[in-house]
PDB file of C-alpha atoms in Angstrom:
ATOM      1  CA  LYS U 164     -13.132  -9.229   2.051  1.00 76.00           C
ATOM      2  CA  ARG U 165     -10.862 -11.734   4.484  1.00 78.00           C
ATOM      3  CA  ILE U 166      -8.360  -9.235   4.294  1.00 85.00           C
ATOM      4  CA  ARG U 167     -11.371  -6.339   5.759  1.00 81.00           C
ATOM      5  CA  LYS U 168     -13.606  -8.970   7.850  1.00 84.00           C
ATOM      6  CA  ARG U 169      -9.857  -9.604   9.430  1.00 81.00           C
ATOM      7  CA  LEU U 170      -9.003  -5.887  10.064  1.00 84.00           C
ATOM      8  CA  LEU U 171     -12.305  -5.009  11.243  1.00 78.00           C
ATOM      9  CA  ARG U 172     -12.327  -7.358  14.244  1.00 77.00           C
ATOM     10  CA  ASP U 173      -8.562  -6.871  15.314  1.00 82.00           C
ATOM     11  CA  GLY U 174      -7.578  -3.193  14.037  1.00 83.00           C
ATOM     12  CA  LEU U 175      -5.008  -1.811  12.899  1.00 94.00           C
ATOM     13  CA  ASN U 176      -1.618  -2.276  14.806  1.00 94.00           C
ATOM     14  CA  PRO U 177      -0.909   0.351  17.003  1.00 95.00           C
ATOM     15  CA  GLU U 178       2.114   2.281  15.527  1.00 96.00           C
ATOM     16  CA  LEU U 179       0.181   2.942  12.598  1.00 96.00           C
ATOM     17  CA  VAL U 180      -2.919   3.816  14.493  1.00 95.00           C
ATOM     18  CA  GLU U 181      -0.229   6.000  16.615  1.00 95.00           C
ATOM     19  CA  ALA U 182       1.135   7.421  13.840  1.00 94.00           C
ATOM     20  CA  LEU U 183      -2.066   8.031  11.755  1.00 94.00           C
ATOM     21  CA  ARG U 184      -3.377  10.583  14.984  1.00 93.00           C
ATOM     22  CA  LYS U 185       0.229  11.825  15.399  1.00 92.00           C
ATOM     23  CA  GLN U 186      -0.513  13.479  11.694  1.00 90.00           C
ATOM     24  CA  PRO U 187      -1.640  17.544  11.546  1.00 84.00           C
ATOM     25  CA  ALA U 188      -4.671  17.411   9.762  1.00 74.00           C
ATOM     26  CA  PRO U 189      -5.658  16.644   7.152  1.00 82.00           C
ATOM     27  CA  ARG U 190      -3.502  14.643   5.411  1.00 90.00           C
ATOM     28  CA  ARG U 191      -4.519  13.044   1.868  1.00 94.00           C
ATOM     29  CA  MET U 192      -3.346   9.424   0.741  1.00 95.00           C
ATOM     30  CA  LEU U 193      -3.245   8.922  -4.036  1.00 97.00           C
ATOM     31  CA  VAL U 194      -3.249   6.102  -4.096  1.00 97.00           C
ATOM     32  CA  LEU U 195      -2.931   3.971  -8.540  1.00 98.00           C
ATOM     33  CA  ASN U 196      -4.074   0.829  -8.814  1.00 97.00           C
ATOM     34  CA  GLU U 197      -5.766  -0.883 -11.084  1.00 97.00           C
ATOM     35  CA  PHE U 198      -9.293  -3.505 -10.786  1.00 95.00           C
ATOM     36  CA  TRP U 199      -6.741  -6.832 -11.371  1.00 95.00           C
ATOM     37  CA  CYS U 200      -3.594  -5.691  -9.165  1.00 95.00           C
ATOM     38  CA  GLY U 201      -3.271  -8.558  -6.714  1.00 92.00           C
ATOM     39  CA  ASP U 202      -1.223  -6.541  -4.772  1.00 94.00           C
ATOM     40  CA  GLY U 203      -4.008  -3.784  -4.484  1.00 95.00           C
ATOM     41  CA  ALA U 204      -6.201  -6.572  -2.821  1.00 93.00           C
ATOM     42  CA  GLN U 205      -4.008  -7.352  -0.421  1.00 94.00           C
ATOM     43  CA  ILE U 206      -2.982  -3.517  -0.141  1.00 95.00           C
ATOM     44  CA  LEU U 207      -6.244  -0.956  -0.445  1.00 95.00           C
ATOM     45  CA  PRO U 208      -8.521  -2.260   2.740  1.00 94.00           C
ATOM     46  CA  VAL U 209      -4.883  -1.171   4.708  1.00 96.00           C
ATOM     47  CA  HIS U 210      -6.004   2.197   3.581  1.00 95.00           C
ATOM     48  CA  GLU U 211      -9.297   1.837   3.878  1.00 93.00           C
ATOM     49  CA  ALA U 212      -9.602   1.040   7.529  1.00 94.00           C
ATOM     50  CA  MET U 213      -6.761   3.904   7.603  1.00 94.00           C
ATOM     51  CA  THR U 214      -9.367   6.221   7.145  1.00 92.00           C
ATOM     52  CA  ARG U 215     -11.569   4.910   9.982  1.00 90.00           C
ATOM     53  CA  VAL U 216      -9.149   5.778  12.756  1.00 92.00           C
ATOM     54  CA  GLU U 217     -10.713   8.001  15.729  1.00 90.00           C
ATOM     55  CA  GLY U 218      -8.657  10.186  16.264  1.00 87.00           C
ATOM     56  CA  ALA U 219      -6.953  11.431  12.919  1.00 88.00           C
ATOM     57  CA  SER U 220      -7.809  12.890   9.458  1.00 87.00           C
ATOM     58  CA  LEU U 221      -7.107  11.039   6.779  1.00 91.00           C
ATOM     59  CA  GLU U 222      -8.737  11.333   3.102  1.00 92.00           C
ATOM     60  CA  VAL U 223      -7.762   7.997   0.243  1.00 94.00           C
ATOM     61  CA  LYS U 224      -8.896   8.128  -2.871  1.00 96.00           C
ATOM     62  CA  VAL U 225      -8.076   5.527  -5.804  1.00 96.00           C
ATOM     63  CA  LEU U 226      -7.368   6.715  -9.051  1.00 97.00           C
ATOM     64  CA  LEU U 227      -6.721   4.208 -12.301  1.00 97.00           C
ATOM     65  CA  ARG U 228      -3.204   3.908 -13.049  1.00 98.00           C
ATOM     66  CA  ASP U 229      -4.065   3.090 -16.853  1.00 97.00           C
ATOM     67  CA  GLU U 230      -6.451   7.023 -16.827  1.00 98.00           C
ATOM     68  CA  HIS U 231      -4.241   8.751 -14.732  1.00 98.00           C
ATOM     69  CA  LEU U 232      -0.822   8.421 -16.744  1.00 98.00           C
ATOM     70  CA  GLU U 233      -0.113  11.475 -16.740  1.00 98.00           C
ATOM     71  CA  VAL U 234       0.125  10.905 -12.699  1.00 97.00           C
ATOM     72  CA  MET U 235       1.561   7.256 -12.407  1.00 98.00           C
ATOM     73  CA  ASP U 236       4.583   9.529 -14.955  1.00 98.00           C
ATOM     74  CA  LEU U 237       5.861  11.108 -11.919  1.00 97.00           C
ATOM     75  CA  PHE U 238       5.580   8.403  -8.724  1.00 97.00           C
ATOM     76  CA  LEU U 239       7.699   4.952 -11.399  1.00 97.00           C
ATOM     77  CA  THR U 240       9.079   2.975  -9.016  1.00 94.00           C
ATOM     78  CA  ASN U 241      12.456   1.768 -10.876  1.00 92.00           C
ATOM     79  CA  GLY U 242      11.740   3.446 -13.813  1.00 96.00           C
ATOM     80  CA  GLY U 243       8.038   1.116 -13.832  1.00 96.00           C
ATOM     81  CA  ARG U 244       4.622   1.762 -13.697  1.00 97.00           C
ATOM     82  CA  SER U 245       4.194  -0.187 -10.699  1.00 96.00           C
ATOM     83  CA  ILE U 246       0.562  -0.257  -8.349  1.00 97.00           C
ATOM     84  CA  PRO U 247      -0.902   0.140  -5.926  1.00 97.00           C
ATOM     85  CA  LYS U 248       1.706   3.340  -6.462  1.00 98.00           C
ATOM     86  CA  THR U 249       0.608   5.297  -2.704  1.00 97.00           C
ATOM     87  CA  VAL U 250       1.479   9.196  -2.207  1.00 98.00           C
ATOM     88  CA  LEU U 251       1.288  10.821   1.011  1.00 96.00           C
ATOM     89  CA  LEU U 252      -0.122  14.488   0.709  1.00 95.00           C
ATOM     90  CA  ASP U 253      -0.554  17.976   2.919  1.00 93.00           C
ATOM     91  CA  GLU U 254      -3.378  20.272   2.392  1.00 90.00           C
ATOM     92  CA  SER U 255      -1.682  22.285  -0.380  1.00 92.00           C
ATOM     93  CA  MET U 256      -0.474  18.880  -2.014  1.00 93.00           C
ATOM     94  CA  ASN U 257       2.827  18.654  -1.244  1.00 94.00           C
ATOM     95  CA  VAL U 258       4.074  15.366  -1.924  1.00 96.00           C
ATOM     96  CA  LEU U 259       5.720  14.628   1.460  1.00 95.00           C
ATOM     97  CA  GLY U 260       6.733  10.943   0.652  1.00 95.00           C
ATOM     98  CA  THR U 261       5.142   6.981  -1.778  1.00 97.00           C
ATOM     99  CA  TRP U 262       5.477   3.602  -0.449  1.00 97.00           C
ATOM    100  CA  GLY U 263       4.670   1.205  -3.383  1.00 95.00           C
ATOM    101  CA  PRO U 264       4.358  -1.027  -4.569  1.00 96.00           C
ATOM    102  CA  ARG U 265       4.061  -3.541  -2.596  1.00 95.00           C
ATOM    103  CA  PRO U 266       6.327  -4.591   1.142  1.00 97.00           C
ATOM    104  CA  GLU U 267       9.862  -4.316   0.878  1.00 96.00           C
ATOM    105  CA  GLU U 268      10.372  -7.716   1.818  1.00 96.00           C
ATOM    106  CA  ALA U 269       7.592  -8.533  -0.620  1.00 96.00           C
ATOM    107  CA  MET U 270       9.333  -6.564  -3.800  1.00 94.00           C
ATOM    108  CA  ALA U 271      12.444  -9.448  -2.515  1.00 95.00           C
ATOM    109  CA  LEU U 272      10.517 -12.485  -2.990  1.00 95.00           C
ATOM    110  CA  VAL U 273       9.838 -11.406  -6.554  1.00 93.00           C
ATOM    111  CA  LYS U 274      12.622 -10.786  -7.561  1.00 94.00           C
ATOM    112  CA  ARG U 275      14.373 -13.425  -5.809  1.00 94.00           C
ATOM    113  CA  ILE U 276      11.828 -15.992  -7.954  1.00 95.00           C
ATOM    114  CA  LYS U 277      11.856 -12.855 -10.739  1.00 94.00           C
ATOM    115  CA  SER U 278      15.465 -14.310 -11.676  1.00 95.00           C
ATOM    116  CA  ASP U 279      15.318 -17.685 -11.913  1.00 94.00           C
ATOM    117  CA  PRO U 280      13.496 -18.560 -15.246  1.00 94.00           C
ATOM    118  CA  VAL U 281      12.687 -22.125 -13.439  1.00 95.00           C
ATOM    119  CA  ILE U 282      10.222 -20.456 -11.036  1.00 94.00           C
ATOM    120  CA  ALA U 283       9.059 -17.229 -12.227  1.00 93.00           C
ATOM    121  CA  HIS U 284       6.219 -18.678 -13.273  1.00 94.00           C
ATOM    122  CA  THR U 285       5.265 -19.008  -9.824  1.00 93.00           C
ATOM    123  CA  TYR U 286       6.071 -15.405  -8.367  1.00 90.00           C
ATOM    124  CA  SER U 287       1.764 -14.835  -7.913  1.00 91.00           C
ATOM    125  CA  GLU U 288       0.590 -17.315  -5.831  1.00 94.00           C
ATOM    126  CA  GLU U 289       4.455 -17.024  -4.400  1.00 94.00           C
ATOM    127  CA  VAL U 290       3.904 -13.953  -3.352  1.00 94.00           C
ATOM    128  CA  HIS U 291       0.034 -14.245  -2.514  1.00 93.00           C
ATOM    129  CA  LYS U 292       0.865 -17.234  -0.281  1.00 95.00           C
ATOM    130  CA  TRP U 293       3.445 -14.448   1.343  1.00 96.00           C
ATOM    131  CA  TYR U 294       0.460 -12.035   2.169  1.00 95.00           C
ATOM    132  CA  THR U 295      -1.171 -14.338   3.608  1.00 92.00           C
ATOM    133  CA  GLN U 296       1.479 -15.390   6.358  1.00 95.00           C
ATOM    134  CA  ASP U 297       2.421 -11.598   6.637  1.00 95.00           C
ATOM    135  CA  ASN U 298      -1.505 -10.432   7.337  1.00 92.00           C
ATOM    136  CA  GLN U 299      -0.594  -7.071   6.290  1.00 94.00           C
ATOM    137  CA  GLN U 300       1.419  -7.050   9.061  1.00 95.00           C
ATOM    138  CA  SER U 301       4.582  -5.626   6.466  1.00 97.00           C
ATOM    139  CA  ILE U 302       2.001  -3.207   4.800  1.00 97.00           C
ATOM    140  CA  GLN U 303       0.909  -1.344   8.721  1.00 96.00           C
ATOM    141  CA  ALA U 304       4.463  -1.255   9.522  1.00 97.00           C
ATOM    142  CA  GLU U 305       5.910   1.067   6.202  1.00 98.00           C
ATOM    143  CA  LEU U 306       2.726   2.678   6.338  1.00 97.00           C
ATOM    144  CA  ALA U 307       3.016   3.766   9.874  1.00 96.00           C
ATOM    145  CA  VAL U 308       7.740   4.653   8.126  1.00 96.00           C
ATOM    146  CA  LEU U 309       5.883   6.678   5.275  1.00 96.00           C
ATOM    147  CA  LEU U 310       3.721   8.678   8.045  1.00 95.00           C
ATOM    148  CA  THR U 311       6.403   8.592  10.476  1.00 93.00           C
ATOM    149  CA  HIS U 312       8.700  10.577   8.422  1.00 90.00           C
ATOM    150  CA  ALA U 313       6.129  12.914   6.542  1.00 87.00           C
ATOM    151  CA  GLN U 314       5.165  14.606  10.434  1.00 75.00           C
ATOM    152  CA  GLY U 315       7.995  17.229  10.354  1.00 62.00           C
ATOM    153  CA  ALA U 316       7.445  17.788   6.690  1.00 53.00           C
TER     154      ALA U 316
END
């Protein structure tokens, strides 16, 4: 709720809004996730806010990973079923790009923490702190890049 309220109050980054408005309509995003996913709790409100941008045509559909493993297996991250995974599609359902499961900086943080057995058990708490400090800025920036790269497709 906190993230949704802040996004409603502050809006999305101008770069993400511009990238959304420049997309040929319609674009679709498929997001593979699960209810228990902490990263999804941080990322899905951004997807939701993207669907409300005036002048943009974006449909977001969420699939539960464990109920759609055949789809998930098409979009593995380093051989794993990491979620949330965002798949950008054109009107003919061709894949234009993928993103996820989390921003690059958060990925590096998780990798660093999990590589140290002494602190590996703290990764969830540390990633949550990172998300709190980042305020969804990295998510928005990276989704803007995904959309911008897809414009010519």
